[in-house]
Amino acid sequence: MEEGVICQWSVFRSLLAILQWWAFNVTVIIINKWIFQKLDFKFPLSVSCIHFICSAIGGYVVIKVLKLKPLITVDPEDRWRRIFPMSFVFCINIVLGNVSLRYIPVSFMQTIKSFTPATTVVLQWLVWRKYFDWRIWASLIPIVGGILLTSVTELSFNAFGFCAALLGCLATSTKTILAESLLHGYKFDSINTVYYMAPFATMILAIPALLLEGNGVLEWLSTHPYPWSALIIIFSSGVLAFCLNFSIFYVIHSTTAVTFNVAGNLKLVHSCIA
C-alpha cells in the first residue's frame, strides 16, 4: 500500500514538473519572438546571454542568499570535465532556438523541434550504446515522416531557419543526455545545476555577443524610441528563462532524457494556436 502511494506521488510529481516546464517554455518562446519582431531587438546572442546572466543571479540568490537549497560542492576538475561541456551545448541549443525564431514562425519551429525524440534515441544508441525496444524505433517513423511532410508544405519555409532549428534538435538531445548523466550520476538537484551551469554559459556567450552584436545593440539603444521600457521587457524574459532552465533540469531529474523530449512535443499544440 505504501509503495503504491509513493509510486502515485512520483508519477504526479513528474506530470507537474512537465506541465510547469511546458508553460515556461511556451511563454519564453513567444516572448522571444515578440522581442525580435515588435521591439526590433534582433540580437539572439545578446538575448541568450541576458537569459543566462539572470539564471546565474537566480541560482545565487536561491542558494546563497535565501538558502532554500544547500550548495553541492563540486571539484574544480569535475566542473570543467562534466559541467562545462553541458553548459556549452546548452548555449548552442538556446542560440540556435533564438536564431531560428528570427526566420521562421513559432509553430513551424516547434514542429521541427518535435524531431528531438528521434535524435535523442539515435544519439543514445550510437554514442552511449543504449538499446531500445523495437516499438520505440517504430514510433519514430510517423514523427520523422510528419516533420518532412510539414516542411515541404510550409508556406513560410526558410532554409536558414529550418537548418538552425534542426541543428537545435541535435543540441537539445545532447544537452538532455548530458544533463541526465549529471543529475542522476552526480546526485545534483535542479537549482544546483543551474547555479553551476549558468556562469559557464554566460562566460561562453559574452565575448561572441560583444564582438558580433555589440555595435548593433548600441545603435538600437540610440535609435529605439523607448529603450529602457524595452530593456525591462528583455530582462523580464531573462527571469522567465531562469524559471525555464530550473524546470528543464527538474523534469530531467524526475524522468529521463527520452521522456523529457517526448513530453516536449506537447508544446506544439499551444504553439500552433499561438
PDB file of C-alpha atoms in Angstrom:
ATOM      1  CA  MET A   1       0.000   0.000   0.000  1.00  0.00           C
ATOM      2  CA  GLU A   2       2.731   2.440   0.972  1.00  0.00           C
ATOM      3  CA  GLU A   3       4.722   1.586  -2.157  1.00  0.00           C
ATOM      4  CA  GLY A   4       1.650   2.295  -4.301  1.00  0.00           C
ATOM      5  CA  VAL A   5       1.198   5.731  -2.708  1.00  0.00           C
ATOM      6  CA  ILE A   6       4.882   6.542  -3.288  1.00  0.00           C
ATOM      7  CA  CYS A   7       4.609   5.419  -6.913  1.00  0.00           C
ATOM      8  CA  GLN A   8       1.483   7.562  -7.472  1.00  0.00           C
ATOM      9  CA  TRP A   9       3.189  10.579  -5.904  1.00  0.00           C
ATOM     10  CA  SER A  10       6.227  10.051  -8.162  1.00  0.00           C
ATOM     11  CA  VAL A  11       4.019   9.990 -11.260  1.00  0.00           C
ATOM     12  CA  PHE A  12       2.098  13.081 -10.102  1.00  0.00           C
ATOM     13  CA  ARG A  13       5.361  14.951  -9.402  1.00  0.00           C
ATOM     14  CA  SER A  14       6.690  14.061 -12.854  1.00  0.00           C
ATOM     15  CA  LEU A  15       3.483  15.273 -14.544  1.00  0.00           C
ATOM     16  CA  LEU A  16       3.550  18.502 -12.529  1.00  0.00           C
ATOM     17  CA  ALA A  17       7.199  19.065 -13.480  1.00  0.00           C
ATOM     18  CA  ILE A  18       6.394  18.543 -17.175  1.00  0.00           C
ATOM     19  CA  LEU A  19       3.440  20.942 -17.042  1.00  0.00           C
ATOM     20  CA  GLN A  20       5.402  23.752 -15.397  1.00  0.00           C
ATOM     21  CA  TRP A  21       8.277  23.299 -17.854  1.00  0.00           C
ATOM     22  CA  TRP A  22       5.829  23.286 -20.755  1.00  0.00           C
ATOM     23  CA  ALA A  23       4.241  26.542 -19.551  1.00  0.00           C
ATOM     24  CA  PHE A  24       7.578  28.340 -19.065  1.00  0.00           C
ATOM     25  CA  ASN A  25       8.909  27.048 -22.391  1.00  0.00           C
ATOM     26  CA  VAL A  26       5.964  28.256 -24.450  1.00  0.00           C
ATOM     27  CA  THR A  27       5.947  31.625 -22.636  1.00  0.00           C
ATOM     28  CA  VAL A  28       9.676  32.249 -23.192  1.00  0.00           C
ATOM     29  CA  ILE A  29       9.472  31.269 -26.877  1.00  0.00           C
ATOM     30  CA  ILE A  30       6.549  33.614 -27.543  1.00  0.00           C
ATOM     31  CA  ILE A  31       8.180  36.496 -25.632  1.00  0.00           C
ATOM     32  CA  ASN A  32      11.479  35.990 -27.510  1.00  0.00           C
ATOM     33  CA  LYS A  33       9.635  36.075 -30.833  1.00  0.00           C
ATOM     34  CA  TRP A  34       7.882  39.248 -29.687  1.00  0.00           C
ATOM     35  CA  ILE A  35      11.233  40.808 -28.680  1.00  0.00           C
ATOM     36  CA  PHE A  36      12.730  40.067 -32.090  1.00  0.00           C
ATOM     37  CA  GLN A  37       9.722  41.329 -34.058  1.00  0.00           C
ATOM     38  CA  LYS A  38       7.969  44.031 -32.022  1.00  0.00           C
ATOM     39  CA  LEU A  39      10.967  45.514 -30.156  1.00  0.00           C
ATOM     40  CA  ASP A  40      13.208  45.059 -33.214  1.00  0.00           C
ATOM     41  CA  PHE A  41      15.918  43.679 -30.885  1.00  0.00           C
ATOM     42  CA  LYS A  42      17.315  41.202 -33.404  1.00  0.00           C
ATOM     43  CA  PHE A  43      20.312  40.017 -31.395  1.00  0.00           C
ATOM     44  CA  PRO A  44      19.887  36.343 -30.434  1.00  0.00           C
ATOM     45  CA  LEU A  45      23.337  36.050 -28.806  1.00  0.00           C
ATOM     46  CA  SER A  46      22.672  39.034 -26.568  1.00  0.00           C
ATOM     47  CA  VAL A  47      19.202  37.782 -25.608  1.00  0.00           C
ATOM     48  CA  SER A  48      20.648  34.375 -24.731  1.00  0.00           C
ATOM     49  CA  CYS A  49      23.459  35.996 -22.712  1.00  0.00           C
ATOM     50  CA  ILE A  50      20.938  38.087 -20.744  1.00  0.00           C
ATOM     51  CA  HIS A  51      18.946  34.932 -20.018  1.00  0.00           C
ATOM     52  CA  PHE A  52      21.995  33.163 -18.594  1.00  0.00           C
ATOM     53  CA  ILE A  53      23.010  36.209 -16.543  1.00  0.00           C
ATOM     54  CA  CYS A  54      19.533  36.181 -14.975  1.00  0.00           C
ATOM     55  CA  SER A  55      19.833  32.422 -14.386  1.00  0.00           C
ATOM     56  CA  ALA A  56      23.233  32.848 -12.706  1.00  0.00           C
ATOM     57  CA  ILE A  57      21.834  35.575 -10.437  1.00  0.00           C
ATOM     58  CA  GLY A  58      18.726  33.493  -9.698  1.00  0.00           C
ATOM     59  CA  GLY A  59      20.764  30.416  -8.754  1.00  0.00           C
ATOM     60  CA  TYR A  60      22.998  32.511  -6.479  1.00  0.00           C
ATOM     61  CA  VAL A  61      20.015  34.139  -4.735  1.00  0.00           C
ATOM     62  CA  VAL A  62      18.226  30.821  -4.129  1.00  0.00           C
ATOM     63  CA  ILE A  63      21.316  29.011  -2.753  1.00  0.00           C
ATOM     64  CA  LYS A  64      23.489  31.729  -1.187  1.00  0.00           C
ATOM     65  CA  VAL A  65      21.013  34.437  -0.141  1.00  0.00           C
ATOM     66  CA  LEU A  66      17.701  32.692   0.554  1.00  0.00           C
ATOM     67  CA  LYS A  67      19.439  29.381   1.390  1.00  0.00           C
ATOM     68  CA  LEU A  68      16.474  27.396   0.086  1.00  0.00           C
ATOM     69  CA  LYS A  69      18.824  24.644  -1.099  1.00  0.00           C
ATOM     70  CA  PRO A  70      22.239  23.586   0.238  1.00  0.00           C
ATOM     71  CA  LEU A  71      25.169  24.047  -2.120  1.00  0.00           C
ATOM     72  CA  ILE A  72      26.545  20.780  -3.516  1.00  0.00           C
ATOM     73  CA  THR A  73      30.336  21.089  -3.642  1.00  0.00           C
ATOM     74  CA  VAL A  74      31.937  20.063  -6.935  1.00  0.00           C
ATOM     75  CA  ASP A  75      35.660  19.625  -7.554  1.00  0.00           C
ATOM     76  CA  PRO A  76      37.106  22.219  -9.998  1.00  0.00           C
ATOM     77  CA  GLU A  77      38.216  19.402 -12.292  1.00  0.00           C
ATOM     78  CA  ASP A  78      34.684  17.987 -12.447  1.00  0.00           C
ATOM     79  CA  ARG A  79      33.286  21.443 -13.146  1.00  0.00           C
ATOM     80  CA  TRP A  80      35.343  21.671 -16.341  1.00  0.00           C
ATOM     81  CA  ARG A  81      35.033  17.998 -17.263  1.00  0.00           C
ATOM     82  CA  ARG A  82      31.296  17.500 -16.713  1.00  0.00           C
ATOM     83  CA  ILE A  83      29.521  20.844 -16.244  1.00  0.00           C
ATOM     84  CA  PHE A  84      31.356  22.964 -18.837  1.00  0.00           C
ATOM     85  CA  PRO A  85      30.538  20.649 -21.807  1.00  0.00           C
ATOM     86  CA  MET A  86      26.859  20.624 -20.826  1.00  0.00           C
ATOM     87  CA  SER A  87      26.903  24.428 -20.474  1.00  0.00           C
ATOM     88  CA  PHE A  88      28.490  24.764 -23.921  1.00  0.00           C
ATOM     89  CA  VAL A  89      25.859  22.553 -25.559  1.00  0.00           C
ATOM     90  CA  PHE A  90      23.132  24.361 -23.588  1.00  0.00           C
ATOM     91  CA  CYS A  91      24.357  27.664 -25.081  1.00  0.00           C
ATOM     92  CA  ILE A  92      24.371  26.256 -28.595  1.00  0.00           C
ATOM     93  CA  ASN A  93      20.843  24.963 -28.092  1.00  0.00           C
ATOM     94  CA  ILE A  94      19.474  28.297 -26.835  1.00  0.00           C
ATOM     95  CA  VAL A  95      21.237  30.344 -29.524  1.00  0.00           C
ATOM     96  CA  LEU A  96      20.025  28.068 -32.344  1.00  0.00           C
ATOM     97  CA  GLY A  97      16.486  28.313 -30.996  1.00  0.00           C
ATOM     98  CA  ASN A  98      16.635  32.120 -30.900  1.00  0.00           C
ATOM     99  CA  VAL A  99      18.234  32.284 -34.358  1.00  0.00           C
ATOM    100  CA  SER A 100      15.515  30.083 -35.857  1.00  0.00           C
ATOM    101  CA  LEU A 101      12.824  32.324 -34.313  1.00  0.00           C
ATOM    102  CA  ARG A 102      14.158  35.220 -36.383  1.00  0.00           C
ATOM    103  CA  TYR A 103      13.410  33.440 -39.649  1.00  0.00           C
ATOM    104  CA  ILE A 104      10.502  31.034 -39.117  1.00  0.00           C
ATOM    105  CA  PRO A 105       7.200  31.162 -37.171  1.00  0.00           C
ATOM    106  CA  VAL A 106       6.924  29.737 -33.650  1.00  0.00           C
ATOM    107  CA  SER A 107       4.566  26.986 -34.825  1.00  0.00           C
ATOM    108  CA  PHE A 108       6.947  25.766 -37.546  1.00  0.00           C
ATOM    109  CA  MET A 109       9.951  25.939 -35.212  1.00  0.00           C
ATOM    110  CA  GLN A 110       8.124  23.822 -32.638  1.00  0.00           C
ATOM    111  CA  THR A 111       7.107  21.347 -35.349  1.00  0.00           C
ATOM    112  CA  ILE A 112      10.756  20.853 -36.277  1.00  0.00           C
ATOM    113  CA  LYS A 113      11.701  20.567 -32.578  1.00  0.00           C
ATOM    114  CA  SER A 114       9.352  17.585 -32.305  1.00  0.00           C
ATOM    115  CA  PHE A 115      12.106  15.709 -34.167  1.00  0.00           C
ATOM    116  CA  THR A 116      14.145  15.794 -30.922  1.00  0.00           C
ATOM    117  CA  PRO A 117      12.964  12.422 -29.519  1.00  0.00           C
ATOM    118  CA  ALA A 118      14.334  10.750 -32.667  1.00  0.00           C
ATOM    119  CA  THR A 119      17.746  12.421 -32.360  1.00  0.00           C
ATOM    120  CA  THR A 120      17.833  11.559 -28.642  1.00  0.00           C
ATOM    121  CA  VAL A 121      17.221   7.872 -29.273  1.00  0.00           C
ATOM    122  CA  VAL A 122      19.750   7.740 -32.129  1.00  0.00           C
ATOM    123  CA  LEU A 123      22.421   9.568 -30.097  1.00  0.00           C
ATOM    124  CA  GLN A 124      21.974   7.341 -27.060  1.00  0.00           C
ATOM    125  CA  TRP A 125      22.178   4.287 -29.320  1.00  0.00           C
ATOM    126  CA  LEU A 126      25.229   5.424 -31.299  1.00  0.00           C
ATOM    127  CA  VAL A 127      27.316   7.158 -28.628  1.00  0.00           C
ATOM    128  CA  TRP A 128      26.195   5.702 -25.305  1.00  0.00           C
ATOM    129  CA  ARG A 129      25.365   2.206 -26.628  1.00  0.00           C
ATOM    130  CA  LYS A 130      21.905   2.269 -25.042  1.00  0.00           C
ATOM    131  CA  TYR A 131      19.467  -0.150 -26.649  1.00  0.00           C
ATOM    132  CA  PHE A 132      15.740   0.497 -27.109  1.00  0.00           C
ATOM    133  CA  ASP A 133      12.752  -1.712 -27.775  1.00  0.00           C
ATOM    134  CA  TRP A 134      11.678  -2.021 -31.441  1.00  0.00           C
ATOM    135  CA  ARG A 135       8.389  -0.287 -30.590  1.00  0.00           C
ATOM    136  CA  ILE A 136      10.289   2.895 -29.709  1.00  0.00           C
ATOM    137  CA  TRP A 137      12.059   2.798 -33.083  1.00  0.00           C
ATOM    138  CA  ALA A 138       8.736   2.188 -34.842  1.00  0.00           C
ATOM    139  CA  SER A 139       7.140   5.153 -33.056  1.00  0.00           C
ATOM    140  CA  LEU A 140       9.773   7.459 -34.576  1.00  0.00           C
ATOM    141  CA  ILE A 141       8.666   6.743 -38.159  1.00  0.00           C
ATOM    142  CA  PRO A 142       5.455   8.852 -38.077  1.00  0.00           C
ATOM    143  CA  ILE A 143       7.321  11.643 -36.252  1.00  0.00           C
ATOM    144  CA  VAL A 144      10.024  11.892 -38.921  1.00  0.00           C
ATOM    145  CA  GLY A 145       7.501  11.479 -41.743  1.00  0.00           C
ATOM    146  CA  GLY A 146       5.203  14.163 -40.316  1.00  0.00           C
ATOM    147  CA  ILE A 147       8.054  16.674 -39.996  1.00  0.00           C
ATOM    148  CA  LEU A 148       9.170  16.063 -43.589  1.00  0.00           C
ATOM    149  CA  LEU A 149       5.596  16.499 -44.858  1.00  0.00           C
ATOM    150  CA  THR A 150       5.100  19.684 -42.813  1.00  0.00           C
ATOM    151  CA  SER A 151       8.398  21.169 -44.038  1.00  0.00           C
ATOM    152  CA  VAL A 152       7.532  20.539 -47.682  1.00  0.00           C
ATOM    153  CA  THR A 153       4.108  22.185 -47.365  1.00  0.00           C
ATOM    154  CA  GLU A 154       5.141  25.075 -45.034  1.00  0.00           C
ATOM    155  CA  LEU A 155       4.358  28.409 -46.737  1.00  0.00           C
ATOM    156  CA  SER A 156       6.797  30.408 -44.583  1.00  0.00           C
ATOM    157  CA  PHE A 157       9.659  27.944 -45.078  1.00  0.00           C
ATOM    158  CA  ASN A 158      13.133  29.475 -44.680  1.00  0.00           C
ATOM    159  CA  ALA A 159      16.169  27.259 -45.287  1.00  0.00           C
ATOM    160  CA  PHE A 160      18.404  29.017 -42.752  1.00  0.00           C
ATOM    161  CA  GLY A 161      15.765  28.985 -40.027  1.00  0.00           C
ATOM    162  CA  PHE A 162      14.959  25.347 -40.800  1.00  0.00           C
ATOM    163  CA  CYS A 163      18.640  24.303 -40.524  1.00  0.00           C
ATOM    164  CA  ALA A 164      19.055  26.257 -37.270  1.00  0.00           C
ATOM    165  CA  ALA A 165      16.001  24.549 -35.746  1.00  0.00           C
ATOM    166  CA  LEU A 166      17.157  21.125 -36.987  1.00  0.00           C
ATOM    167  CA  LEU A 167      20.629  21.585 -35.506  1.00  0.00           C
ATOM    168  CA  GLY A 168      18.873  22.765 -32.352  1.00  0.00           C
ATOM    169  CA  CYS A 169      17.219  19.324 -32.118  1.00  0.00           C
ATOM    170  CA  LEU A 170      20.652  17.704 -32.077  1.00  0.00           C
ATOM    171  CA  ALA A 171      21.883  20.179 -29.458  1.00  0.00           C
ATOM    172  CA  THR A 172      18.763  19.631 -27.331  1.00  0.00           C
ATOM    173  CA  SER A 173      19.266  15.864 -27.409  1.00  0.00           C
ATOM    174  CA  THR A 174      22.932  16.165 -26.422  1.00  0.00           C
ATOM    175  CA  LYS A 175      22.087  18.647 -23.665  1.00  0.00           C
ATOM    176  CA  THR A 176      19.407  16.452 -22.106  1.00  0.00           C
ATOM    177  CA  ILE A 177      21.590  13.334 -22.236  1.00  0.00           C
ATOM    178  CA  LEU A 178      24.488  15.168 -20.548  1.00  0.00           C
ATOM    179  CA  ALA A 179      22.118  16.703 -18.005  1.00  0.00           C
ATOM    180  CA  GLU A 180      20.590  13.310 -17.223  1.00  0.00           C
ATOM    181  CA  SER A 181      24.065  11.893 -16.630  1.00  0.00           C
ATOM    182  CA  LEU A 182      24.970  14.813 -14.346  1.00  0.00           C
ATOM    183  CA  LEU A 183      21.707  14.840 -12.379  1.00  0.00           C
ATOM    184  CA  HIS A 184      21.461  11.089 -11.852  1.00  0.00           C
ATOM    185  CA  GLY A 185      25.171  10.331 -11.690  1.00  0.00           C
ATOM    186  CA  TYR A 186      26.421  13.223  -9.546  1.00  0.00           C
ATOM    187  CA  LYS A 187      23.219  13.380  -7.465  1.00  0.00           C
ATOM    188  CA  PHE A 188      22.667  17.004  -8.411  1.00  0.00           C
ATOM    189  CA  ASP A 189      19.378  18.779  -7.894  1.00  0.00           C
ATOM    190  CA  SER A 190      17.852  21.237 -10.370  1.00  0.00           C
ATOM    191  CA  ILE A 191      18.870  24.507  -8.745  1.00  0.00           C
ATOM    192  CA  ASN A 192      22.476  23.425  -8.157  1.00  0.00           C
ATOM    193  CA  THR A 193      22.709  22.500 -11.826  1.00  0.00           C
ATOM    194  CA  VAL A 194      21.553  25.997 -12.804  1.00  0.00           C
ATOM    195  CA  TYR A 195      23.933  27.509 -10.215  1.00  0.00           C
ATOM    196  CA  TYR A 196      26.972  25.828 -11.789  1.00  0.00           C
ATOM    197  CA  MET A 197      25.824  25.856 -15.415  1.00  0.00           C
ATOM    198  CA  ALA A 198      24.683  29.476 -15.857  1.00  0.00           C
ATOM    199  CA  PRO A 199      28.034  31.241 -15.105  1.00  0.00           C
ATOM    200  CA  PHE A 200      29.801  28.949 -17.584  1.00  0.00           C
ATOM    201  CA  ALA A 201      27.124  29.673 -20.192  1.00  0.00           C
ATOM    202  CA  THR A 202      27.402  33.433 -19.594  1.00  0.00           C
ATOM    203  CA  MET A 203      31.172  33.258 -19.993  1.00  0.00           C
ATOM    204  CA  ILE A 204      30.841  31.287 -23.237  1.00  0.00           C
ATOM    205  CA  LEU A 205      28.342  33.721 -24.795  1.00  0.00           C
ATOM    206  CA  ALA A 206      29.580  37.089 -23.504  1.00  0.00           C
ATOM    207  CA  ILE A 207      32.550  37.536 -25.860  1.00  0.00           C
ATOM    208  CA  PRO A 208      30.765  36.426 -29.078  1.00  0.00           C
ATOM    209  CA  ALA A 209      27.788  38.629 -28.163  1.00  0.00           C
ATOM    210  CA  LEU A 210      30.034  41.663 -27.640  1.00  0.00           C
ATOM    211  CA  LEU A 211      32.064  41.090 -30.800  1.00  0.00           C
ATOM    212  CA  LEU A 212      29.226  40.199 -33.157  1.00  0.00           C
ATOM    213  CA  GLU A 213      26.314  42.213 -31.781  1.00  0.00           C
ATOM    214  CA  GLY A 214      27.808  44.919 -29.529  1.00  0.00           C
ATOM    215  CA  ASN A 215      27.680  47.708 -32.130  1.00  0.00           C
ATOM    216  CA  GLY A 216      24.179  46.711 -33.172  1.00  0.00           C
ATOM    217  CA  VAL A 217      22.928  46.818 -29.585  1.00  0.00           C
ATOM    218  CA  LEU A 218      24.455  50.296 -29.065  1.00  0.00           C
ATOM    219  CA  GLU A 219      22.808  51.514 -32.263  1.00  0.00           C
ATOM    220  CA  TRP A 220      19.486  50.004 -31.156  1.00  0.00           C
ATOM    221  CA  LEU A 221      19.754  51.801 -27.784  1.00  0.00           C
ATOM    222  CA  SER A 222      20.336  55.145 -29.522  1.00  0.00           C
ATOM    223  CA  THR A 223      17.544  54.776 -32.103  1.00  0.00           C
ATOM    224  CA  HIS A 224      14.774  52.932 -30.217  1.00  0.00           C
ATOM    225  CA  PRO A 225      12.039  55.346 -29.015  1.00  0.00           C
ATOM    226  CA  TYR A 226      11.623  53.638 -25.618  1.00  0.00           C
ATOM    227  CA  PRO A 227      14.864  51.705 -24.941  1.00  0.00           C
ATOM    228  CA  TRP A 228      14.552  51.438 -21.161  1.00  0.00           C
ATOM    229  CA  SER A 229      10.997  50.102 -21.255  1.00  0.00           C
ATOM    230  CA  ALA A 230      12.103  47.600 -23.880  1.00  0.00           C
ATOM    231  CA  LEU A 231      15.089  46.564 -21.742  1.00  0.00           C
ATOM    232  CA  ILE A 232      12.762  45.894 -18.802  1.00  0.00           C
ATOM    233  CA  ILE A 233      10.783  43.513 -21.026  1.00  0.00           C
ATOM    234  CA  ILE A 234      14.001  41.824 -22.243  1.00  0.00           C
ATOM    235  CA  PHE A 235      15.307  41.325 -18.688  1.00  0.00           C
ATOM    236  CA  SER A 236      11.853  40.108 -17.604  1.00  0.00           C
ATOM    237  CA  SER A 237      12.206  37.407 -20.242  1.00  0.00           C
ATOM    238  CA  GLY A 238      15.530  36.591 -18.551  1.00  0.00           C
ATOM    239  CA  VAL A 239      13.721  35.986 -15.245  1.00  0.00           C
ATOM    240  CA  LEU A 240      11.318  33.644 -17.033  1.00  0.00           C
ATOM    241  CA  ALA A 241      14.316  31.959 -18.672  1.00  0.00           C
ATOM    242  CA  PHE A 242      15.741  31.265 -15.191  1.00  0.00           C
ATOM    243  CA  CYS A 243      12.457  29.584 -14.242  1.00  0.00           C
ATOM    244  CA  LEU A 244      12.576  27.658 -17.515  1.00  0.00           C
ATOM    245  CA  ASN A 245      16.165  26.480 -17.000  1.00  0.00           C
ATOM    246  CA  PHE A 246      15.298  25.324 -13.488  1.00  0.00           C
ATOM    247  CA  SER A 247      12.212  23.472 -14.743  1.00  0.00           C
ATOM    248  CA  ILE A 248      14.224  21.796 -17.547  1.00  0.00           C
ATOM    249  CA  PHE A 249      16.598  20.175 -15.074  1.00  0.00           C
ATOM    250  CA  TYR A 250      13.730  19.386 -12.712  1.00  0.00           C
ATOM    251  CA  VAL A 251      11.927  17.436 -15.443  1.00  0.00           C
ATOM    252  CA  ILE A 252      15.088  15.566 -16.482  1.00  0.00           C
ATOM    253  CA  HIS A 253      15.780  14.761 -12.828  1.00  0.00           C
ATOM    254  CA  SER A 254      12.209  13.483 -12.365  1.00  0.00           C
ATOM    255  CA  THR A 255      12.087  11.474 -15.610  1.00  0.00           C
ATOM    256  CA  THR A 256      14.603  10.592 -18.363  1.00  0.00           C
ATOM    257  CA  ALA A 257      16.113  12.290 -21.422  1.00  0.00           C
ATOM    258  CA  VAL A 258      13.779  10.472 -23.834  1.00  0.00           C
ATOM    259  CA  THR A 259      10.669  11.197 -21.731  1.00  0.00           C
ATOM    260  CA  PHE A 260      11.684  14.865 -21.492  1.00  0.00           C
ATOM    261  CA  ASN A 261      11.947  15.219 -25.276  1.00  0.00           C
ATOM    262  CA  VAL A 262       8.744  13.269 -25.975  1.00  0.00           C
ATOM    263  CA  ALA A 263       6.903  15.495 -23.495  1.00  0.00           C
ATOM    264  CA  GLY A 264       8.315  18.480 -25.349  1.00  0.00           C
ATOM    265  CA  ASN A 265       6.057  17.697 -28.281  1.00  0.00           C
ATOM    266  CA  LEU A 266       3.096  18.833 -26.131  1.00  0.00           C
ATOM    267  CA  LYS A 267       4.264  22.391 -26.760  1.00  0.00           C
ATOM    268  CA  LEU A 268       3.386  22.003 -30.433  1.00  0.00           C
ATOM    269  CA  VAL A 269      -0.342  22.212 -29.713  1.00  0.00           C
ATOM    270  CA  HIS A 270      -0.103  25.547 -27.887  1.00  0.00           C
ATOM    271  CA  SER A 271       2.439  26.972 -30.379  1.00  0.00           C
ATOM    272  CA  CYS A 272       0.156  26.239 -33.315  1.00  0.00           C
ATOM    273  CA  ILE A 273      -2.705  28.031 -31.524  1.00  0.00           C
ATOM    274  CA  ALA A 274      -0.402  30.987 -30.666  1.00  0.00           C
TER     275      ALA A 274
END
